[in-house]
Amino acid sequence: MKRRLRPGLILAYLVLGLVLLYTITPFLWMIFTSLKSDKEAVTIPPTLWPKEPTLEAYIQILLWGNFPIWFLNSTIISLGTALLSTAIGSFAGYGFSRFSFRGRATLIGIILSSQMLPGVLLVGPYFKMLSTVELYNTYPGLILAFTAITLPFSTWMLKGFIDSVPEELDDAALIDGCTPLGAYLKVILPLIAPGMVATIIFAFLLAWGDLLWVLVLTSGEKMTTVTLGLTRLVTQFRIIWPQLMAGSMIGALPPLILYLLLQNYLVEGLTAGAVKE
Amino acid sequence: MNTLRARSPSIHIPFRLAQGFLFVLPTLLVLLVVLGFPIAVAIINSFSLPDGGWTLENYAKLPRDGRFRNSLVVTFTFVAGTVLLHLVVGFIIALALNTQVRGKRLFRVIAILPWTVPDVISGLIWRFMYNPTAGIINRLLFDWGLIHKHIEWLGDSDLALPSVIFADVWRGYPFVMLILLAGLQAIPRELYEAAKVDGASTVQEFRFITVPSMRGMILISVALDTIWQFRRFGLVFNMTAGGPGNVTEILSLYVYKQYFRYFNFEYAAAVAVVLAIIMLLLSLPYVRAMVRRLS
């Protein structure tokens, strides 16, 4: 038995070793570059790790650049989108999970299909629409636009979490005289709280990483997000790579942290459902 | 997540009918405004002339537009290449993680990291890695004696698309790996034990147990990945912006440029509608299967 496993195991280590190299090299390159001076970053041949590590790039973008504003904008827009789409979507998730009504399958089909549309189909009309109602280059305008992407996904992710709660629980509440809304708020909501957090985080990540919408629906520095700000830096004539990589580092950090949090919540949400079955 | 269970027949059906619709209504209204309306506008635009009036010319122009045809080919190459490689790399890693190796949990966390990075930022990192003189890739290849002059990874029209694909494989394999790993762990051990008793080889086990058990997981991950890859924008925008020439100009970039660089709103809308139709047709089997499962 043991002898049979060994070659397979060696192969597994070999594969994982190669993948590890492929996976972490870009991260190391980003971190190392962010710690180099402007001059060292463009020496030929390039240094692998910083010879004279400096926090200059971080100080530059955090104290003298607009990066803090970009970060704030990204946070407001992503949080707004995540909360809005999760709040609205959870009601629909409950409706789809617990009730049968005419056109239910059709509606599920439409909501699912709407996730399959390309963003570029919408950006042109949005540009005109938001200009007409004077929401161009505003938080509400961007949050509405992002909701178009996140709401369908939030709806059916939440439906999944609600499905895992036994129907007997809200039936009991209904018999006790609760309205369906009351049953939803008092019984279901507390039980799917981890699922809701997971949904909020996923929607947040979708909005945080976007470039297309902010590129089209904003102008000037006032509404610039992290992704747009970094993109502008790279289209400049002289690219200052340490600053760009320092910005990338900080911009990539919230999704990274949230993902690690999400991992636990997801597992919790899933096992909670499985245990109750 | 979507557990199958027998539903008790509802006692108060008419009451539940109206209630259920009320719960769904806010989402429907919001989607109508933020999705339905702009889609309608896009379709109407695609049949319009710049100064008003109706036309089919925007669509008639498409087959004659060499840049559109090029963009179609680039898009399909990019999507097919990345989805296939995400699957291959993701599957291999999932298999390697499903053995008795040490440090599985830590490795799983590390392997997920690229997927958490916004694709815009991934594009920036890889762009600098590919930099001919100051990038790490040429430096390492030099050190190892594999090349003797600087390679213009993103500036060479033959290398640009493969280089972009290579970067996107880094970004996208973790998702497929996660799904497939969950699938692998769900395969009952007894199946393998029974196969061993019957004297099956490792290859046979893979062919007759692993792959068939994983069919659903593979299909779901490929379907989702395909859709996401058709929508990919930020990564390519920041790595090459479609260049050199138009060799990496995927359709989402082409539509964007038609809209906001050349201001051909009506023609851009027509290209976008075609892209939407391609994506809807490709996702139809997936949507159908999901609707059956969800309802």
PDB file of C-alpha atoms in Angstrom, chain A residues 13-251:
ATOM      1  CA  TYR A  13       4.938  17.565  -4.117  1.00  0.00           C
ATOM      2  CA  LEU A  14       6.629  18.368  -7.410  1.00  0.00           C
ATOM      3  CA  VAL A  15       3.419  19.778  -8.902  1.00  0.00           C
ATOM      4  CA  LEU A  16       2.653  21.789  -5.787  1.00  0.00           C
ATOM      5  CA  GLY A  17       6.198  23.134  -5.683  1.00  0.00           C
ATOM      6  CA  LEU A  18       5.978  24.413  -9.248  1.00  0.00           C
ATOM      7  CA  VAL A  19       2.557  25.904  -8.618  1.00  0.00           C
ATOM      8  CA  LEU A  20       3.828  27.580  -5.491  1.00  0.00           C
ATOM      9  CA  LEU A  21       6.540  29.286  -7.543  1.00  0.00           C
ATOM     10  CA  TYR A  22       4.048  30.378 -10.220  1.00  0.00           C
ATOM     11  CA  THR A  23       1.611  31.582  -7.573  1.00  0.00           C
ATOM     12  CA  ILE A  24       3.822  33.607  -5.272  1.00  0.00           C
ATOM     13  CA  THR A  25       6.335  35.112  -7.712  1.00  0.00           C
ATOM     14  CA  PRO A  26       3.964  37.923  -8.810  1.00  0.00           C
ATOM     15  CA  PHE A  27       3.169  38.719  -5.165  1.00  0.00           C
ATOM     16  CA  LEU A  28       6.855  38.832  -4.226  1.00  0.00           C
ATOM     17  CA  TRP A  29       7.592  40.979  -7.280  1.00  0.00           C
ATOM     18  CA  MET A  30       4.855  43.410  -6.274  1.00  0.00           C
ATOM     19  CA  ILE A  31       6.066  43.625  -2.661  1.00  0.00           C
ATOM     20  CA  PHE A  32       9.759  43.876  -3.547  1.00  0.00           C
ATOM     21  CA  THR A  33       9.151  46.541  -6.180  1.00  0.00           C
ATOM     22  CA  SER A  34       7.038  48.575  -3.779  1.00  0.00           C
ATOM     23  CA  LEU A  35      10.026  48.655  -1.398  1.00  0.00           C
ATOM     24  CA  LYS A  36      12.517  49.861  -4.021  1.00  0.00           C
ATOM     25  CA  SER A  37      13.497  53.421  -4.806  1.00  0.00           C
ATOM     26  CA  ASP A  38      12.291  54.847  -8.130  1.00  0.00           C
ATOM     27  CA  LYS A  39      15.786  54.490  -9.505  1.00  0.00           C
ATOM     28  CA  GLU A  40      16.387  50.964  -8.342  1.00  0.00           C
ATOM     29  CA  ALA A  41      13.106  49.766  -9.863  1.00  0.00           C
ATOM     30  CA  VAL A  42      14.310  50.503 -13.391  1.00  0.00           C
ATOM     31  CA  THR A  43      17.947  49.442 -13.175  1.00  0.00           C
ATOM     32  CA  ILE A  44      19.102  47.017 -15.868  1.00  0.00           C
ATOM     33  CA  PRO A  45      19.275  44.169 -15.102  1.00  0.00           C
ATOM     34  CA  PRO A  46      16.647  44.517 -12.375  1.00  0.00           C
ATOM     35  CA  THR A  47      17.474  43.586  -8.797  1.00  0.00           C
ATOM     36  CA  LEU A  48      15.418  40.703  -7.432  1.00  0.00           C
ATOM     37  CA  TRP A  49      14.902  42.041  -3.919  1.00  0.00           C
ATOM     38  CA  PRO A  50      15.425  45.645  -2.874  1.00  0.00           C
ATOM     39  CA  LYS A  51      19.117  46.437  -2.184  1.00  0.00           C
ATOM     40  CA  GLU A  52      18.150  49.435  -0.088  1.00  0.00           C
ATOM     41  CA  PRO A  53      14.599  48.835   1.071  1.00  0.00           C
ATOM     42  CA  THR A  54      12.634  52.043   1.541  1.00  0.00           C
ATOM     43  CA  LEU A  55       9.051  52.975   2.373  1.00  0.00           C
ATOM     44  CA  GLU A  56       9.340  56.012   0.118  1.00  0.00           C
ATOM     45  CA  ALA A  57       6.732  54.739  -2.374  1.00  0.00           C
ATOM     46  CA  TYR A  58       4.161  54.138   0.353  1.00  0.00           C
ATOM     47  CA  ILE A  59       4.810  57.536   1.903  1.00  0.00           C
ATOM     48  CA  GLN A  60       4.538  59.175  -1.510  1.00  0.00           C
ATOM     49  CA  ILE A  61       1.151  57.717  -2.395  1.00  0.00           C
ATOM     50  CA  LEU A  62      -0.351  57.850   1.090  1.00  0.00           C
ATOM     51  CA  LEU A  63       0.752  61.349   2.071  1.00  0.00           C
ATOM     52  CA  TRP A  64       1.250  63.234  -1.160  1.00  0.00           C
ATOM     53  CA  GLY A  65      -0.996  61.518  -3.656  1.00  0.00           C
ATOM     54  CA  ASN A  66      -4.754  61.119  -3.956  1.00  0.00           C
ATOM     55  CA  PHE A  67      -4.638  57.468  -2.997  1.00  0.00           C
ATOM     56  CA  PRO A  68      -6.530  57.930   0.303  1.00  0.00           C
ATOM     57  CA  ILE A  69      -9.391  59.539  -1.625  1.00  0.00           C
ATOM     58  CA  TRP A  70      -9.445  56.668  -4.124  1.00  0.00           C
ATOM     59  CA  PHE A  71      -9.516  54.198  -1.262  1.00  0.00           C
ATOM     60  CA  LEU A  72     -12.370  56.024   0.411  1.00  0.00           C
ATOM     61  CA  ASN A  73     -14.342  56.153  -2.853  1.00  0.00           C
ATOM     62  CA  SER A  74     -13.833  52.436  -3.494  1.00  0.00           C
ATOM     63  CA  THR A  75     -14.965  51.668   0.039  1.00  0.00           C
ATOM     64  CA  ILE A  76     -18.110  53.828  -0.099  1.00  0.00           C
ATOM     65  CA  ILE A  77     -19.171  52.553  -3.504  1.00  0.00           C
ATOM     66  CA  SER A  78     -18.459  48.875  -2.800  1.00  0.00           C
ATOM     67  CA  LEU A  79     -20.068  48.939   0.637  1.00  0.00           C
ATOM     68  CA  GLY A  80     -23.139  50.777  -0.662  1.00  0.00           C
ATOM     69  CA  THR A  81     -23.535  48.292  -3.487  1.00  0.00           C
ATOM     70  CA  ALA A  82     -23.051  45.276  -1.237  1.00  0.00           C
ATOM     71  CA  LEU A  83     -25.556  46.433   1.383  1.00  0.00           C
ATOM     72  CA  LEU A  84     -28.175  47.509  -1.158  1.00  0.00           C
ATOM     73  CA  SER A  85     -28.080  44.373  -3.257  1.00  0.00           C
ATOM     74  CA  THR A  86     -27.971  42.037  -0.253  1.00  0.00           C
ATOM     75  CA  ALA A  87     -30.898  43.788   1.442  1.00  0.00           C
ATOM     76  CA  ILE A  88     -33.126  43.710  -1.627  1.00  0.00           C
ATOM     77  CA  GLY A  89     -31.889  40.335  -2.801  1.00  0.00           C
ATOM     78  CA  SER A  90     -32.574  38.565   0.478  1.00  0.00           C
ATOM     79  CA  PHE A  91     -36.317  39.253   0.193  1.00  0.00           C
ATOM     80  CA  ALA A  92     -36.331  37.821  -3.302  1.00  0.00           C
ATOM     81  CA  GLY A  93     -34.250  34.884  -2.109  1.00  0.00           C
ATOM     82  CA  TYR A  94     -36.902  34.187   0.534  1.00  0.00           C
ATOM     83  CA  GLY A  95     -39.710  34.569  -2.001  1.00  0.00           C
ATOM     84  CA  PHE A  96     -38.088  32.163  -4.431  1.00  0.00           C
ATOM     85  CA  SER A  97     -37.142  29.701  -1.716  1.00  0.00           C
ATOM     86  CA  ARG A  98     -40.450  29.440   0.129  1.00  0.00           C
ATOM     87  CA  PHE A  99     -43.273  30.272  -2.248  1.00  0.00           C
ATOM     88  CA  SER A 100     -44.509  28.862  -5.489  1.00  0.00           C
ATOM     89  CA  PHE A 101     -46.177  31.385  -7.725  1.00  0.00           C
ATOM     90  CA  ARG A 102     -46.885  31.758 -11.405  1.00  0.00           C
ATOM     91  CA  GLY A 103     -43.857  32.517 -13.507  1.00  0.00           C
ATOM     92  CA  ARG A 104     -41.444  31.541 -10.748  1.00  0.00           C
ATOM     93  CA  ALA A 105     -39.276  29.368 -13.010  1.00  0.00           C
ATOM     94  CA  THR A 106     -39.311  32.024 -15.738  1.00  0.00           C
ATOM     95  CA  LEU A 107     -38.212  34.693 -13.303  1.00  0.00           C
ATOM     96  CA  ILE A 108     -35.395  32.534 -11.968  1.00  0.00           C
ATOM     97  CA  GLY A 109     -34.338  31.954 -15.572  1.00  0.00           C
ATOM     98  CA  ILE A 110     -34.363  35.665 -16.355  1.00  0.00           C
ATOM     99  CA  ILE A 111     -32.400  36.592 -13.239  1.00  0.00           C
ATOM    100  CA  LEU A 112     -29.835  33.895 -13.958  1.00  0.00           C
ATOM    101  CA  SER A 113     -29.496  34.907 -17.606  1.00  0.00           C
ATOM    102  CA  SER A 114     -29.020  38.533 -16.663  1.00  0.00           C
ATOM    103  CA  GLN A 115     -25.775  37.461 -14.993  1.00  0.00           C
ATOM    104  CA  MET A 116     -24.577  36.211 -18.358  1.00  0.00           C
ATOM    105  CA  LEU A 117     -24.673  39.614 -20.051  1.00  0.00           C
ATOM    106  CA  PRO A 118     -21.482  41.488 -20.880  1.00  0.00           C
ATOM    107  CA  GLY A 119     -20.872  44.709 -18.973  1.00  0.00           C
ATOM    108  CA  VAL A 120     -20.073  46.555 -22.186  1.00  0.00           C
ATOM    109  CA  LEU A 121     -23.691  46.063 -23.320  1.00  0.00           C
ATOM    110  CA  LEU A 122     -24.764  48.318 -20.471  1.00  0.00           C
ATOM    111  CA  VAL A 123     -22.055  50.970 -20.177  1.00  0.00           C
ATOM    112  CA  GLY A 124     -23.134  53.032 -23.194  1.00  0.00           C
ATOM    113  CA  PRO A 125     -26.781  53.353 -22.142  1.00  0.00           C
ATOM    114  CA  TYR A 126     -25.727  53.939 -18.543  1.00  0.00           C
ATOM    115  CA  PHE A 127     -23.478  56.769 -19.547  1.00  0.00           C
ATOM    116  CA  LYS A 128     -26.448  58.503 -21.199  1.00  0.00           C
ATOM    117  CA  MET A 129     -28.986  57.556 -18.527  1.00  0.00           C
ATOM    118  CA  LEU A 130     -26.924  58.793 -15.594  1.00  0.00           C
ATOM    119  CA  SER A 131     -26.101  62.018 -17.425  1.00  0.00           C
ATOM    120  CA  THR A 132     -29.802  62.608 -18.071  1.00  0.00           C
ATOM    121  CA  VAL A 133     -30.840  62.142 -14.439  1.00  0.00           C
ATOM    122  CA  GLU A 134     -27.726  63.982 -13.239  1.00  0.00           C
ATOM    123  CA  LEU A 135     -26.253  60.993 -11.434  1.00  0.00           C
ATOM    124  CA  TYR A 136     -23.144  60.877 -13.606  1.00  0.00           C
ATOM    125  CA  ASN A 137     -20.004  61.035 -11.453  1.00  0.00           C
ATOM    126  CA  THR A 138     -21.907  60.511  -8.163  1.00  0.00           C
ATOM    127  CA  TYR A 139     -21.942  57.753  -5.546  1.00  0.00           C
ATOM    128  CA  PRO A 140     -25.633  56.884  -6.038  1.00  0.00           C
ATOM    129  CA  GLY A 141     -25.133  56.606  -9.793  1.00  0.00           C
ATOM    130  CA  LEU A 142     -22.238  54.194  -9.437  1.00  0.00           C
ATOM    131  CA  ILE A 143     -23.964  52.184  -6.720  1.00  0.00           C
ATOM    132  CA  LEU A 144     -27.042  51.772  -8.953  1.00  0.00           C
ATOM    133  CA  ALA A 145     -24.860  50.649 -11.841  1.00  0.00           C
ATOM    134  CA  PHE A 146     -22.996  48.105  -9.715  1.00  0.00           C
ATOM    135  CA  THR A 147     -26.275  46.821  -8.325  1.00  0.00           C
ATOM    136  CA  ALA A 148     -27.151  45.739 -11.851  1.00  0.00           C
ATOM    137  CA  ILE A 149     -24.212  43.319 -11.650  1.00  0.00           C
ATOM    138  CA  THR A 150     -24.483  42.205  -8.032  1.00  0.00           C
ATOM    139  CA  LEU A 151     -28.242  41.937  -7.403  1.00  0.00           C
ATOM    140  CA  PRO A 152     -28.958  38.834  -9.540  1.00  0.00           C
ATOM    141  CA  PHE A 153     -26.023  37.078  -8.003  1.00  0.00           C
ATOM    142  CA  SER A 154     -26.927  38.124  -4.431  1.00  0.00           C
ATOM    143  CA  THR A 155     -30.489  36.926  -4.954  1.00  0.00           C
ATOM    144  CA  TRP A 156     -29.661  33.401  -5.870  1.00  0.00           C
ATOM    145  CA  MET A 157     -26.780  33.067  -3.467  1.00  0.00           C
ATOM    146  CA  LEU A 158     -29.150  34.046  -0.629  1.00  0.00           C
ATOM    147  CA  LYS A 159     -31.818  31.713  -1.939  1.00  0.00           C
ATOM    148  CA  GLY A 160     -29.293  28.932  -1.527  1.00  0.00           C
ATOM    149  CA  PHE A 161     -28.665  29.845   2.102  1.00  0.00           C
ATOM    150  CA  ILE A 162     -32.396  30.141   2.853  1.00  0.00           C
ATOM    151  CA  ASP A 163     -33.008  26.762   1.186  1.00  0.00           C
ATOM    152  CA  SER A 164     -30.749  25.204   3.780  1.00  0.00           C
ATOM    153  CA  VAL A 165     -32.995  26.374   6.628  1.00  0.00           C
ATOM    154  CA  PRO A 166     -35.745  23.792   7.289  1.00  0.00           C
ATOM    155  CA  GLU A 167     -39.164  25.015   6.212  1.00  0.00           C
ATOM    156  CA  GLU A 168     -40.695  23.676   9.423  1.00  0.00           C
ATOM    157  CA  LEU A 169     -39.102  26.574  11.302  1.00  0.00           C
ATOM    158  CA  ASP A 170     -41.001  29.313   9.487  1.00  0.00           C
ATOM    159  CA  ASP A 171     -44.113  27.146   9.312  1.00  0.00           C
ATOM    160  CA  ALA A 172     -44.015  27.030  13.105  1.00  0.00           C
ATOM    161  CA  ALA A 173     -43.702  30.802  13.241  1.00  0.00           C
ATOM    162  CA  LEU A 174     -46.645  31.174  10.847  1.00  0.00           C
ATOM    163  CA  ILE A 175     -48.789  28.916  13.024  1.00  0.00           C
ATOM    164  CA  ASP A 176     -47.790  31.054  16.020  1.00  0.00           C
ATOM    165  CA  GLY A 177     -49.402  33.978  14.215  1.00  0.00           C
ATOM    166  CA  CYS A 178     -46.419  35.571  12.485  1.00  0.00           C
ATOM    167  CA  THR A 179     -46.922  37.140   9.091  1.00  0.00           C
ATOM    168  CA  PRO A 180     -44.592  35.753   6.401  1.00  0.00           C
ATOM    169  CA  LEU A 181     -42.597  38.976   6.652  1.00  0.00           C
ATOM    170  CA  GLY A 182     -42.382  38.528  10.415  1.00  0.00           C
ATOM    171  CA  ALA A 183     -41.337  34.900  10.015  1.00  0.00           C
ATOM    172  CA  TYR A 184     -38.667  35.988   7.578  1.00  0.00           C
ATOM    173  CA  LEU A 185     -37.313  38.766   9.789  1.00  0.00           C
ATOM    174  CA  LYS A 186     -37.489  36.920  13.099  1.00  0.00           C
ATOM    175  CA  VAL A 187     -36.715  33.326  12.144  1.00  0.00           C
ATOM    176  CA  ILE A 188     -34.865  33.193   8.843  1.00  0.00           C
ATOM    177  CA  LEU A 189     -32.725  36.299   9.022  1.00  0.00           C
ATOM    178  CA  PRO A 190     -30.846  35.392  12.214  1.00  0.00           C
ATOM    179  CA  LEU A 191     -30.216  31.890  10.887  1.00  0.00           C
ATOM    180  CA  ILE A 192     -28.747  33.011   7.593  1.00  0.00           C
ATOM    181  CA  ALA A 193     -26.631  35.810   9.064  1.00  0.00           C
ATOM    182  CA  PRO A 194     -23.345  34.089   8.096  1.00  0.00           C
ATOM    183  CA  GLY A 195     -24.699  33.571   4.585  1.00  0.00           C
ATOM    184  CA  MET A 196     -25.659  37.228   4.409  1.00  0.00           C
ATOM    185  CA  VAL A 197     -22.174  38.283   5.445  1.00  0.00           C
ATOM    186  CA  ALA A 198     -20.741  36.015   2.761  1.00  0.00           C
ATOM    187  CA  THR A 199     -23.077  37.557   0.180  1.00  0.00           C
ATOM    188  CA  ILE A 200     -22.202  41.084   1.284  1.00  0.00           C
ATOM    189  CA  ILE A 201     -18.499  40.315   0.979  1.00  0.00           C
ATOM    190  CA  PHE A 202     -18.860  38.750  -2.452  1.00  0.00           C
ATOM    191  CA  ALA A 203     -20.799  41.739  -3.753  1.00  0.00           C
ATOM    192  CA  PHE A 204     -18.232  44.043  -2.164  1.00  0.00           C
ATOM    193  CA  LEU A 205     -15.426  42.230  -3.949  1.00  0.00           C
ATOM    194  CA  LEU A 206     -17.205  42.422  -7.312  1.00  0.00           C
ATOM    195  CA  ALA A 207     -17.605  46.170  -6.968  1.00  0.00           C
ATOM    196  CA  TRP A 208     -14.115  46.726  -5.549  1.00  0.00           C
ATOM    197  CA  GLY A 209     -12.397  45.044  -8.481  1.00  0.00           C
ATOM    198  CA  ASP A 210     -14.307  46.732 -11.272  1.00  0.00           C
ATOM    199  CA  LEU A 211     -12.701  49.084 -13.743  1.00  0.00           C
ATOM    200  CA  LEU A 212     -15.148  49.311 -16.641  1.00  0.00           C
ATOM    201  CA  TRP A 213     -17.977  51.096 -14.817  1.00  0.00           C
ATOM    202  CA  VAL A 214     -15.843  53.667 -13.032  1.00  0.00           C
ATOM    203  CA  LEU A 215     -13.947  54.316 -16.243  1.00  0.00           C
ATOM    204  CA  VAL A 216     -17.185  55.152 -18.012  1.00  0.00           C
ATOM    205  CA  LEU A 217     -19.324  56.689 -15.279  1.00  0.00           C
ATOM    206  CA  THR A 218     -16.887  59.057 -13.567  1.00  0.00           C
ATOM    207  CA  SER A 219     -14.605  61.892 -14.537  1.00  0.00           C
ATOM    208  CA  GLY A 220     -11.914  63.761 -12.664  1.00  0.00           C
ATOM    209  CA  GLU A 221     -10.287  62.899  -9.364  1.00  0.00           C
ATOM    210  CA  LYS A 222     -13.356  63.423  -7.180  1.00  0.00           C
ATOM    211  CA  MET A 223     -14.901  60.001  -7.824  1.00  0.00           C
ATOM    212  CA  THR A 224     -11.771  58.063  -8.758  1.00  0.00           C
ATOM    213  CA  THR A 225     -11.518  54.608  -7.210  1.00  0.00           C
ATOM    214  CA  VAL A 226      -8.412  52.555  -6.466  1.00  0.00           C
ATOM    215  CA  THR A 227      -8.646  50.542  -9.677  1.00  0.00           C
ATOM    216  CA  LEU A 228      -9.207  53.624 -11.826  1.00  0.00           C
ATOM    217  CA  GLY A 229      -6.503  55.629 -10.075  1.00  0.00           C
ATOM    218  CA  LEU A 230      -3.919  52.890 -10.583  1.00  0.00           C
ATOM    219  CA  THR A 231      -4.965  52.540 -14.214  1.00  0.00           C
ATOM    220  CA  ARG A 232      -4.415  56.271 -14.732  1.00  0.00           C
ATOM    221  CA  LEU A 233      -0.943  55.984 -13.184  1.00  0.00           C
ATOM    222  CA  VAL A 234       0.049  53.284 -15.646  1.00  0.00           C
ATOM    223  CA  THR A 235      -1.075  55.270 -18.677  1.00  0.00           C
ATOM    224  CA  GLN A 236       1.115  58.220 -17.715  1.00  0.00           C
ATOM    225  CA  PHE A 237       4.201  58.913 -19.768  1.00  0.00           C
ATOM    226  CA  ARG A 238       6.594  58.116 -16.939  1.00  0.00           C
ATOM    227  CA  ILE A 239       5.436  55.149 -14.901  1.00  0.00           C
ATOM    228  CA  ILE A 240       6.725  55.162 -11.322  1.00  0.00           C
ATOM    229  CA  TRP A 241       6.613  51.446 -10.635  1.00  0.00           C
ATOM    230  CA  PRO A 242       7.344  51.441  -6.872  1.00  0.00           C
ATOM    231  CA  GLN A 243       4.398  53.770  -6.259  1.00  0.00           C
ATOM    232  CA  LEU A 244       2.199  51.780  -8.595  1.00  0.00           C
ATOM    233  CA  MET A 245       3.083  48.523  -6.862  1.00  0.00           C
ATOM    234  CA  ALA A 246       2.643  50.106  -3.411  1.00  0.00           C
ATOM    235  CA  GLY A 247      -0.830  51.209  -4.505  1.00  0.00           C
ATOM    236  CA  SER A 248      -1.540  47.760  -5.925  1.00  0.00           C
ATOM    237  CA  MET A 249      -0.470  46.217  -2.628  1.00  0.00           C
ATOM    238  CA  ILE A 250      -2.843  48.356  -0.591  1.00  0.00           C
ATOM    239  CA  GLY A 251      -5.619  47.992  -3.170  1.00  0.00           C
TER     240      GLY A 251
END
